Amino acid sequence: MHPDATFTLAINHLSDRRIQEIVSPRRKSIKSYASSSSFKTSTDVQDLPSRLDWREKGVITEVYHDEVGMIVTAVVSTELVETLHAIETGKLIAGSISQVYDCCQQPVDAFDCIKNMSGICRKVDYPKELGKCQPNTCTPFATFDTIKRMGKPDENVMLEWIQDSTLWAEMNVQGKGFVTYSGGIYDEPSCAQHDLNDVVQIVGYGSEEGKPYWICRNYWGSNWGEKGYFRIVRGKNMCGIADLIIQVANTKKSVATQQSPLLFILFVAAIIPMIINH
């Protein structure tokens, strides 16, 4: 490593595997939503916290350990939906990656598919792959009504979006030292911004000794990186991390929320005459 390197390497369970073995099976599973364009950061955002880590708020499930045959899009799309549900309800429930794997095979868009199924089921209700989609075997517990896709790379917009929930990010994991990364802030010039071949969940951001970074959850097990996570330099579109960003959200008020003002008005209208007569 270069003496000025900001990250460390270590032998791990992937050290004896070629990068093609790790990346190639997943490359076909990743659907691009926009073409990569030249990176340009927008005007600095204002009034945002200097750091954010959704793990500290109790809305992130355990790090997933990839299994042979599992498609990464099923993993990360499930993670985004279960996290959104936890943020909105305060209840952290593991979603069924197996259900999304069975029902949302590529070239189907995972988020469109989940939305059409009215959400994801709990992991305990759909614990393993069944070989074909059987959505009626369980009842969805978490869903969304909006899929936000960033039109062009902009890490300041990402900072704004992540205040609401976590982000889906596609990136290139073929940069020097990424597979054997063990800690620190990954900042490697050899990591290209094109040929995006993997997906991660961005769960936060911060800075260390003046160097800004994103906090990302990988799916290579808790023995990889920083207990299954990695930090990557922020502001450079490192490894194309800002090229293809997706976030799910619930922007429509529930029926109960929409009716509550009307119910309150009716309640007041009914009780005022009673008070006057009394």
PDB file of C-alpha atoms in Angstrom:
ATOM      1  CA  MET A   1       0.000   0.000   0.000  1.00  0.00           C
ATOM      2  CA  HIS A   2       1.021   3.592  -0.575  1.00  0.00           C
ATOM      3  CA  PRO A   3       2.233   5.313   2.632  1.00  0.00           C
ATOM      4  CA  ASP A   4      -0.545   7.903   2.223  1.00  0.00           C
ATOM      5  CA  ALA A   5      -3.273   5.275   1.854  1.00  0.00           C
ATOM      6  CA  THR A   6      -6.387   5.917   3.930  1.00  0.00           C
ATOM      7  CA  PHE A   7      -7.561   2.295   4.097  1.00  0.00           C
ATOM      8  CA  THR A   8      -6.116  -1.055   5.135  1.00  0.00           C
ATOM      9  CA  LEU A   9      -6.142  -4.551   3.637  1.00  0.00           C
ATOM     10  CA  ALA A  10      -6.301  -8.006   5.185  1.00  0.00           C
ATOM     11  CA  ILE A  11      -6.695 -11.620   4.125  1.00  0.00           C
ATOM     12  CA  ASN A  12     -10.344 -12.675   4.256  1.00  0.00           C
ATOM     13  CA  HIS A  13     -12.691 -15.385   2.977  1.00  0.00           C
ATOM     14  CA  LEU A  14     -12.635 -13.819  -0.506  1.00  0.00           C
ATOM     15  CA  SER A  15      -8.862 -13.467  -0.811  1.00  0.00           C
ATOM     16  CA  ASP A  16      -8.431 -16.677  -2.805  1.00  0.00           C
ATOM     17  CA  ARG A  17     -11.184 -15.826  -5.281  1.00  0.00           C
ATOM     18  CA  ARG A  18     -10.723 -13.926  -8.506  1.00  0.00           C
ATOM     19  CA  ILE A  19     -12.661 -10.696  -8.829  1.00  0.00           C
ATOM     20  CA  GLN A  20     -14.459 -12.226 -11.827  1.00  0.00           C
ATOM     21  CA  GLU A  21     -15.880 -14.942  -9.576  1.00  0.00           C
ATOM     22  CA  ILE A  22     -17.297 -12.355  -7.196  1.00  0.00           C
ATOM     23  CA  VAL A  23     -18.587  -9.861  -9.749  1.00  0.00           C
ATOM     24  CA  SER A  24     -19.509 -11.731 -12.938  1.00  0.00           C
ATOM     25  CA  PRO A  25     -22.516 -13.709 -11.604  1.00  0.00           C
ATOM     26  CA  ARG A  26     -24.075 -10.466 -10.414  1.00  0.00           C
ATOM     27  CA  ARG A  27     -23.337  -8.281 -13.400  1.00  0.00           C
ATOM     28  CA  LYS A  28     -26.260  -9.705 -15.360  1.00  0.00           C
ATOM     29  CA  SER A  29     -28.582  -9.051 -12.443  1.00  0.00           C
ATOM     30  CA  ILE A  30     -28.005  -5.309 -12.308  1.00  0.00           C
ATOM     31  CA  LYS A  31     -30.275  -3.127 -14.386  1.00  0.00           C
ATOM     32  CA  SER A  32     -29.018   0.360 -15.180  1.00  0.00           C
ATOM     33  CA  TYR A  33     -31.481   3.240 -14.921  1.00  0.00           C
ATOM     34  CA  ALA A  34     -29.394   6.015 -16.434  1.00  0.00           C
ATOM     35  CA  SER A  35     -26.163   6.387 -18.314  1.00  0.00           C
ATOM     36  CA  SER A  36     -23.117   7.596 -16.428  1.00  0.00           C
ATOM     37  CA  SER A  37     -22.308  11.237 -17.042  1.00  0.00           C
ATOM     38  CA  SER A  38     -19.469  13.545 -16.096  1.00  0.00           C
ATOM     39  CA  PHE A  39     -19.458  14.182 -12.365  1.00  0.00           C
ATOM     40  CA  LYS A  40     -20.246  17.650 -11.117  1.00  0.00           C
ATOM     41  CA  THR A  41     -21.119  18.532  -7.540  1.00  0.00           C
ATOM     42  CA  SER A  42     -23.968  20.975  -7.059  1.00  0.00           C
ATOM     43  CA  THR A  43     -23.888  24.011  -4.805  1.00  0.00           C
ATOM     44  CA  ASP A  44     -23.036  23.078  -1.232  1.00  0.00           C
ATOM     45  CA  VAL A  45     -26.044  22.029   0.777  1.00  0.00           C
ATOM     46  CA  GLN A  46     -26.904  24.008   3.867  1.00  0.00           C
ATOM     47  CA  ASP A  47     -28.148  23.184   7.360  1.00  0.00           C
ATOM     48  CA  LEU A  48     -27.489  19.444   7.213  1.00  0.00           C
ATOM     49  CA  PRO A  49     -25.897  17.447  10.048  1.00  0.00           C
ATOM     50  CA  SER A  50     -22.140  16.921   9.722  1.00  0.00           C
ATOM     51  CA  ARG A  51     -22.698  13.186  10.150  1.00  0.00           C
ATOM     52  CA  LEU A  52     -25.506  10.645   9.967  1.00  0.00           C
ATOM     53  CA  ASP A  53     -25.487   6.923  10.668  1.00  0.00           C
ATOM     54  CA  TRP A  54     -28.829   5.137  10.353  1.00  0.00           C
ATOM     55  CA  ARG A  55     -27.357   2.143  12.206  1.00  0.00           C
ATOM     56  CA  GLU A  56     -27.317   4.230  15.376  1.00  0.00           C
ATOM     57  CA  LYS A  57     -31.066   4.785  15.061  1.00  0.00           C
ATOM     58  CA  GLY A  58     -31.886   1.080  15.185  1.00  0.00           C
ATOM     59  CA  VAL A  59     -33.336   0.816  11.678  1.00  0.00           C
ATOM     60  CA  ILE A  60     -30.752  -1.443  10.007  1.00  0.00           C
ATOM     61  CA  THR A  61     -30.944  -5.250  10.138  1.00  0.00           C
ATOM     62  CA  GLU A  62     -27.935  -7.546  10.452  1.00  0.00           C
ATOM     63  CA  VAL A  63     -25.372  -7.697   7.669  1.00  0.00           C
ATOM     64  CA  TYR A  64     -26.377 -10.263   5.090  1.00  0.00           C
ATOM     65  CA  HIS A  65     -23.961 -13.019   4.105  1.00  0.00           C
ATOM     66  CA  ASP A  66     -24.233 -13.752   0.401  1.00  0.00           C
ATOM     67  CA  GLU A  67     -25.211 -17.259  -0.588  1.00  0.00           C
ATOM     68  CA  VAL A  68     -24.464 -19.003  -3.849  1.00  0.00           C
ATOM     69  CA  GLY A  69     -27.054 -18.065  -6.441  1.00  0.00           C
ATOM     70  CA  MET A  70     -28.572 -15.155  -4.548  1.00  0.00           C
ATOM     71  CA  ILE A  71     -29.016 -12.009  -6.614  1.00  0.00           C
ATOM     72  CA  VAL A  72     -27.690  -8.825  -5.069  1.00  0.00           C
ATOM     73  CA  THR A  73     -30.631  -6.758  -6.325  1.00  0.00           C
ATOM     74  CA  ALA A  74     -32.952  -8.849  -4.145  1.00  0.00           C
ATOM     75  CA  VAL A  75     -30.724  -8.253  -1.125  1.00  0.00           C
ATOM     76  CA  VAL A  76     -30.341  -4.481  -1.385  1.00  0.00           C
ATOM     77  CA  SER A  77     -33.908  -3.714  -2.514  1.00  0.00           C
ATOM     78  CA  THR A  78     -35.223  -5.645   0.494  1.00  0.00           C
ATOM     79  CA  GLU A  79     -32.839  -3.765   2.781  1.00  0.00           C
ATOM     80  CA  LEU A  80     -34.101  -0.392   1.552  1.00  0.00           C
ATOM     81  CA  VAL A  81     -37.757  -1.302   2.093  1.00  0.00           C
ATOM     82  CA  GLU A  82     -37.298  -2.807   5.565  1.00  0.00           C
ATOM     83  CA  THR A  83     -35.236   0.221   6.627  1.00  0.00           C
ATOM     84  CA  LEU A  84     -37.892   2.661   5.392  1.00  0.00           C
ATOM     85  CA  HIS A  85     -40.524   0.722   7.342  1.00  0.00           C
ATOM     86  CA  ALA A  86     -38.390   0.859  10.500  1.00  0.00           C
ATOM     87  CA  ILE A  87     -37.861   4.613  10.135  1.00  0.00           C
ATOM     88  CA  GLU A  88     -41.584   5.262   9.703  1.00  0.00           C
ATOM     89  CA  THR A  89     -42.920   2.860  12.335  1.00  0.00           C
ATOM     90  CA  GLY A  90     -40.099   2.391  14.821  1.00  0.00           C
ATOM     91  CA  LYS A  91     -40.322  -1.381  14.278  1.00  0.00           C
ATOM     92  CA  LEU A  92     -37.273  -3.158  12.851  1.00  0.00           C
ATOM     93  CA  ILE A  93     -38.394  -6.288  11.014  1.00  0.00           C
ATOM     94  CA  ALA A  94     -36.253  -8.356   8.652  1.00  0.00           C
ATOM     95  CA  GLY A  95     -37.794  -8.580   5.193  1.00  0.00           C
ATOM     96  CA  SER A  96     -37.814 -11.682   3.018  1.00  0.00           C
ATOM     97  CA  ILE A  97     -34.957 -11.529   0.539  1.00  0.00           C
ATOM     98  CA  SER A  98     -36.053 -14.976  -0.642  1.00  0.00           C
ATOM     99  CA  GLN A  99     -39.476 -13.652  -1.659  1.00  0.00           C
ATOM    100  CA  VAL A 100     -37.949 -10.857  -3.736  1.00  0.00           C
ATOM    101  CA  TYR A 101     -35.485 -13.348  -5.221  1.00  0.00           C
ATOM    102  CA  ASP A 102     -38.322 -15.695  -6.256  1.00  0.00           C
ATOM    103  CA  CYS A 103     -40.723 -13.042  -7.530  1.00  0.00           C
ATOM    104  CA  CYS A 104     -38.515 -10.283  -8.928  1.00  0.00           C
ATOM    105  CA  GLN A 105     -35.976 -12.008 -11.144  1.00  0.00           C
ATOM    106  CA  GLN A 106     -34.222  -9.820 -13.708  1.00  0.00           C
ATOM    107  CA  PRO A 107     -34.896  -8.297 -16.177  1.00  0.00           C
ATOM    108  CA  VAL A 108     -37.848  -7.299 -13.978  1.00  0.00           C
ATOM    109  CA  ASP A 109     -37.158  -4.092 -12.044  1.00  0.00           C
ATOM    110  CA  ALA A 110     -36.956  -5.106  -8.369  1.00  0.00           C
ATOM    111  CA  PHE A 111     -38.619  -1.961  -7.007  1.00  0.00           C
ATOM    112  CA  ASP A 112     -41.436  -1.949  -9.566  1.00  0.00           C
ATOM    113  CA  CYS A 113     -41.970  -5.628  -8.770  1.00  0.00           C
ATOM    114  CA  ILE A 114     -42.092  -5.064  -4.995  1.00  0.00           C
ATOM    115  CA  LYS A 115     -44.511  -2.186  -5.456  1.00  0.00           C
ATOM    116  CA  ASN A 116     -46.783  -4.329  -7.647  1.00  0.00           C
ATOM    117  CA  MET A 117     -46.768  -7.038  -4.942  1.00  0.00           C
ATOM    118  CA  SER A 118     -47.916  -4.396  -2.407  1.00  0.00           C
ATOM    119  CA  GLY A 119     -44.642  -4.731  -0.528  1.00  0.00           C
ATOM    120  CA  ILE A 120     -42.398  -7.358   1.029  1.00  0.00           C
ATOM    121  CA  CYS A 121     -43.181 -10.110   3.526  1.00  0.00           C
ATOM    122  CA  ARG A 122     -41.367 -10.831   6.755  1.00  0.00           C
ATOM    123  CA  LYS A 123     -38.365 -13.132   6.599  1.00  0.00           C
ATOM    124  CA  VAL A 124     -39.983 -15.519   9.094  1.00  0.00           C
ATOM    125  CA  ASP A 125     -43.043 -15.881   6.829  1.00  0.00           C
ATOM    126  CA  TYR A 126     -41.044 -16.548   3.636  1.00  0.00           C
ATOM    127  CA  PRO A 127     -37.710 -17.873   4.974  1.00  0.00           C
ATOM    128  CA  LYS A 128     -36.276 -19.613   1.904  1.00  0.00           C
ATOM    129  CA  GLU A 129     -36.503 -19.690  -1.876  1.00  0.00           C
ATOM    130  CA  LEU A 130     -39.376 -21.803  -3.179  1.00  0.00           C
ATOM    131  CA  GLY A 131     -38.196 -22.074  -6.772  1.00  0.00           C
ATOM    132  CA  LYS A 132     -41.069 -19.968  -8.075  1.00  0.00           C
ATOM    133  CA  CYS A 133     -42.977 -16.900  -6.972  1.00  0.00           C
ATOM    134  CA  GLN A 134     -45.651 -17.670  -4.368  1.00  0.00           C
ATOM    135  CA  PRO A 135     -46.653 -14.260  -2.967  1.00  0.00           C
ATOM    136  CA  ASN A 136     -49.924 -15.545  -1.496  1.00  0.00           C
ATOM    137  CA  THR A 137     -48.038 -17.578   1.095  1.00  0.00           C
ATOM    138  CA  CYS A 138     -47.499 -14.445   3.185  1.00  0.00           C
ATOM    139  CA  THR A 139     -48.838 -10.953   3.858  1.00  0.00           C
ATOM    140  CA  PRO A 140     -46.648  -7.903   3.081  1.00  0.00           C
ATOM    141  CA  PHE A 141     -45.693  -5.800   6.088  1.00  0.00           C
ATOM    142  CA  ALA A 142     -43.704  -3.019   4.397  1.00  0.00           C
ATOM    143  CA  THR A 143     -44.186  -1.105   1.170  1.00  0.00           C
ATOM    144  CA  PHE A 144     -43.725   2.295  -0.509  1.00  0.00           C
ATOM    145  CA  ASP A 145     -45.528   4.437  -3.060  1.00  0.00           C
ATOM    146  CA  THR A 146     -42.643   6.316  -4.674  1.00  0.00           C
ATOM    147  CA  ILE A 147     -39.414   5.257  -6.388  1.00  0.00           C
ATOM    148  CA  LYS A 148     -36.913   8.122  -6.657  1.00  0.00           C
ATOM    149  CA  ARG A 149     -34.111   7.779  -9.197  1.00  0.00           C
ATOM    150  CA  MET A 150     -31.387  10.398  -9.309  1.00  0.00           C
ATOM    151  CA  GLY A 151     -31.068  11.821 -12.807  1.00  0.00           C
ATOM    152  CA  LYS A 152     -27.349  12.614 -12.692  1.00  0.00           C
ATOM    153  CA  PRO A 153     -24.450  12.071 -10.284  1.00  0.00           C
ATOM    154  CA  ASP A 154     -24.603  14.606  -7.454  1.00  0.00           C
ATOM    155  CA  GLU A 155     -23.306  13.749  -4.006  1.00  0.00           C
ATOM    156  CA  ASN A 156     -24.841  16.847  -2.451  1.00  0.00           C
ATOM    157  CA  VAL A 157     -28.296  15.725  -3.554  1.00  0.00           C
ATOM    158  CA  MET A 158     -27.438  12.342  -2.057  1.00  0.00           C
ATOM    159  CA  LEU A 159     -26.749  14.110   1.247  1.00  0.00           C
ATOM    160  CA  GLU A 160     -30.218  15.640   1.109  1.00  0.00           C
ATOM    161  CA  TRP A 161     -31.948  12.386   0.193  1.00  0.00           C
ATOM    162  CA  ILE A 162     -30.268  10.310   2.882  1.00  0.00           C
ATOM    163  CA  GLN A 163     -31.756  12.527   5.592  1.00  0.00           C
ATOM    164  CA  ASP A 164     -35.051  10.714   4.897  1.00  0.00           C
ATOM    165  CA  SER A 165     -33.872   7.136   4.381  1.00  0.00           C
ATOM    166  CA  THR A 166     -31.048   4.999   3.008  1.00  0.00           C
ATOM    167  CA  LEU A 167     -29.904   4.802  -0.618  1.00  0.00           C
ATOM    168  CA  TRP A 168     -29.375   2.102  -3.236  1.00  0.00           C
ATOM    169  CA  ALA A 169     -26.038   2.720  -4.987  1.00  0.00           C
ATOM    170  CA  GLU A 170     -24.471   0.838  -7.864  1.00  0.00           C
ATOM    171  CA  MET A 171     -20.689   0.888  -8.050  1.00  0.00           C
ATOM    172  CA  ASN A 172     -17.567  -0.708  -9.460  1.00  0.00           C
ATOM    173  CA  VAL A 173     -15.955  -3.118  -6.974  1.00  0.00           C
ATOM    174  CA  GLN A 174     -12.966  -3.997  -9.151  1.00  0.00           C
ATOM    175  CA  GLY A 175     -10.729  -1.258  -7.769  1.00  0.00           C
ATOM    176  CA  LYS A 176      -7.369  -2.257  -6.340  1.00  0.00           C
ATOM    177  CA  GLY A 177      -7.684  -3.657  -2.834  1.00  0.00           C
ATOM    178  CA  PHE A 178     -11.468  -3.472  -2.546  1.00  0.00           C
ATOM    179  CA  VAL A 179     -12.061  -7.209  -2.093  1.00  0.00           C
ATOM    180  CA  THR A 180      -9.461  -7.391   0.695  1.00  0.00           C
ATOM    181  CA  TYR A 181     -10.480  -4.059   2.271  1.00  0.00           C
ATOM    182  CA  SER A 182     -10.433  -4.284   6.071  1.00  0.00           C
ATOM    183  CA  GLY A 183     -10.994  -0.730   7.257  1.00  0.00           C
ATOM    184  CA  GLY A 184     -10.542   2.994   6.750  1.00  0.00           C
ATOM    185  CA  ILE A 185     -11.785   5.228   3.943  1.00  0.00           C
ATOM    186  CA  TYR A 186     -11.531   3.598   0.526  1.00  0.00           C
ATOM    187  CA  ASP A 187      -9.944   6.118  -1.847  1.00  0.00           C
ATOM    188  CA  GLU A 188      -8.297   4.375  -4.778  1.00  0.00           C
ATOM    189  CA  PRO A 189      -7.622   6.130  -8.125  1.00  0.00           C
ATOM    190  CA  SER A 190      -7.610   2.794  -9.980  1.00  0.00           C
ATOM    191  CA  CYS A 191     -11.304   2.260  -9.221  1.00  0.00           C
ATOM    192  CA  ALA A 192     -13.143   3.266 -12.395  1.00  0.00           C
ATOM    193  CA  GLN A 193     -16.372   5.272 -12.471  1.00  0.00           C
ATOM    194  CA  HIS A 194     -17.745   3.094 -15.278  1.00  0.00           C
ATOM    195  CA  ASP A 195     -18.606  -0.610 -15.542  1.00  0.00           C
ATOM    196  CA  LEU A 196     -20.841  -0.574 -12.475  1.00  0.00           C
ATOM    197  CA  ASN A 197     -21.117  -4.197 -11.402  1.00  0.00           C
ATOM    198  CA  ASP A 198     -22.438  -4.335  -7.861  1.00  0.00           C
ATOM    199  CA  VAL A 199     -24.999  -2.758  -5.531  1.00  0.00           C
ATOM    200  CA  VAL A 200     -24.709  -1.571  -1.921  1.00  0.00           C
ATOM    201  CA  GLN A 201     -26.895   0.222   0.612  1.00  0.00           C
ATOM    202  CA  ILE A 202     -25.624   3.631   1.742  1.00  0.00           C
ATOM    203  CA  VAL A 203     -26.588   3.986   5.408  1.00  0.00           C
ATOM    204  CA  GLY A 204     -24.832   7.204   6.385  1.00  0.00           C
ATOM    205  CA  TYR A 205     -21.960   9.629   6.018  1.00  0.00           C
ATOM    206  CA  GLY A 206     -19.355  11.500   8.028  1.00  0.00           C
ATOM    207  CA  SER A 207     -15.742  12.649   7.948  1.00  0.00           C
ATOM    208  CA  GLU A 208     -12.471  11.623   9.556  1.00  0.00           C
ATOM    209  CA  GLU A 209      -9.535  14.006   9.888  1.00  0.00           C
ATOM    210  CA  GLY A 210     -11.197  16.261   7.333  1.00  0.00           C
ATOM    211  CA  LYS A 211     -11.801  13.464   4.800  1.00  0.00           C
ATOM    212  CA  PRO A 212     -15.524  13.021   3.984  1.00  0.00           C
ATOM    213  CA  TYR A 213     -16.954   9.556   3.408  1.00  0.00           C
ATOM    214  CA  TRP A 214     -20.076   7.478   2.824  1.00  0.00           C
ATOM    215  CA  ILE A 215     -20.942   4.508   5.062  1.00  0.00           C
ATOM    216  CA  CYS A 216     -22.068   1.527   2.984  1.00  0.00           C
ATOM    217  CA  ARG A 217     -23.419  -1.897   3.851  1.00  0.00           C
ATOM    218  CA  ASN A 218     -22.036  -4.741   1.781  1.00  0.00           C
ATOM    219  CA  TYR A 219     -23.424  -8.279   1.668  1.00  0.00           C
ATOM    220  CA  TRP A 220     -20.162 -10.241   1.952  1.00  0.00           C
ATOM    221  CA  GLY A 221     -20.637 -11.114   5.616  1.00  0.00           C
ATOM    222  CA  SER A 222     -19.689  -9.442   8.897  1.00  0.00           C
ATOM    223  CA  ASN A 223     -16.110 -10.758   8.683  1.00  0.00           C
ATOM    224  CA  TRP A 224     -15.440  -8.528   5.671  1.00  0.00           C
ATOM    225  CA  GLY A 225     -14.410  -4.871   5.967  1.00  0.00           C
ATOM    226  CA  GLU A 226     -15.638  -2.990   9.017  1.00  0.00           C
ATOM    227  CA  LYS A 227     -18.001  -5.683  10.328  1.00  0.00           C
ATOM    228  CA  GLY A 228     -19.607  -6.000   6.904  1.00  0.00           C
ATOM    229  CA  TYR A 229     -19.522  -2.282   6.097  1.00  0.00           C
ATOM    230  CA  PHE A 230     -17.071  -0.032   4.307  1.00  0.00           C
ATOM    231  CA  ARG A 231     -16.411   3.665   4.122  1.00  0.00           C
ATOM    232  CA  ILE A 232     -15.676   5.234   0.760  1.00  0.00           C
ATOM    233  CA  VAL A 233     -14.466   8.758   0.070  1.00  0.00           C
ATOM    234  CA  ARG A 234     -17.275  11.243  -0.563  1.00  0.00           C
ATOM    235  CA  GLY A 235     -17.141  14.028  -3.157  1.00  0.00           C
ATOM    236  CA  LYS A 236     -15.151  12.249  -5.899  1.00  0.00           C
ATOM    237  CA  ASN A 237     -17.772   9.849  -7.252  1.00  0.00           C
ATOM    238  CA  MET A 238     -15.307   7.148  -6.257  1.00  0.00           C
ATOM    239  CA  CYS A 239     -15.963   3.863  -8.113  1.00  0.00           C
ATOM    240  CA  GLY A 240     -19.054   5.488  -9.667  1.00  0.00           C
ATOM    241  CA  ILE A 241     -20.824   5.441  -6.277  1.00  0.00           C
ATOM    242  CA  ALA A 242     -22.993   8.441  -7.279  1.00  0.00           C
ATOM    243  CA  ASP A 243     -23.916   7.347 -10.804  1.00  0.00           C
ATOM    244  CA  LEU A 244     -27.036   5.266 -10.118  1.00  0.00           C
ATOM    245  CA  ILE A 245     -28.868   6.218  -6.927  1.00  0.00           C
ATOM    246  CA  ILE A 246     -32.346   5.018  -5.946  1.00  0.00           C
ATOM    247  CA  GLN A 247     -34.481   5.677  -2.884  1.00  0.00           C
ATOM    248  CA  VAL A 248     -37.973   4.491  -1.955  1.00  0.00           C
ATOM    249  CA  ALA A 249     -40.445   6.621  -0.030  1.00  0.00           C
ATOM    250  CA  ASN A 250     -44.032   6.964   1.110  1.00  0.00           C
ATOM    251  CA  THR A 251     -45.232  10.369  -0.035  1.00  0.00           C
ATOM    252  CA  LYS A 252     -48.993   9.834   0.185  1.00  0.00           C
ATOM    253  CA  LYS A 253     -50.766  10.201   3.491  1.00  0.00           C
ATOM    254  CA  SER A 254     -52.586   7.158   4.778  1.00  0.00           C
ATOM    255  CA  VAL A 255     -56.375   7.119   4.755  1.00  0.00           C
ATOM    256  CA  ALA A 256     -56.380   7.464   8.528  1.00  0.00           C
ATOM    257  CA  THR A 257     -54.094  10.491   8.364  1.00  0.00           C
ATOM    258  CA  GLN A 258     -56.202  12.109   5.658  1.00  0.00           C
ATOM    259  CA  GLN A 259     -59.405  11.567   7.638  1.00  0.00           C
ATOM    260  CA  SER A 260     -58.080  12.715  11.018  1.00  0.00           C
ATOM    261  CA  PRO A 261     -58.615  16.486  10.435  1.00  0.00           C
ATOM    262  CA  LEU A 262     -62.197  15.832   9.319  1.00  0.00           C
ATOM    263  CA  LEU A 263     -62.859  13.594  12.309  1.00  0.00           C
ATOM    264  CA  PHE A 264     -61.500  16.270  14.630  1.00  0.00           C
ATOM    265  CA  ILE A 265     -63.772  18.921  13.095  1.00  0.00           C
ATOM    266  CA  LEU A 266     -66.806  16.653  13.453  1.00  0.00           C
ATOM    267  CA  PHE A 267     -65.858  15.920  17.056  1.00  0.00           C
ATOM    268  CA  VAL A 268     -65.563  19.624  17.906  1.00  0.00           C
ATOM    269  CA  ALA A 269     -68.838  20.408  16.117  1.00  0.00           C
ATOM    270  CA  ALA A 270     -70.596  17.756  18.172  1.00  0.00           C
ATOM    271  CA  ILE A 271     -69.138  18.632  21.558  1.00  0.00           C
ATOM    272  CA  ILE A 272     -69.505  22.445  21.464  1.00  0.00           C
ATOM    273  CA  PRO A 273     -73.344  22.399  21.676  1.00  0.00           C
ATOM    274  CA  MET A 274     -73.071  19.997  24.599  1.00  0.00           C
ATOM    275  CA  ILE A 275     -70.751  22.391  26.430  1.00  0.00           C
ATOM    276  CA  ILE A 276     -72.994  25.397  25.716  1.00  0.00           C
ATOM    277  CA  ASN A 277     -76.150  23.594  26.869  1.00  0.00           C
ATOM    278  CA  HIS A 278     -74.392  22.409  30.003  1.00  0.00           C
TER     279      HIS A 278
END
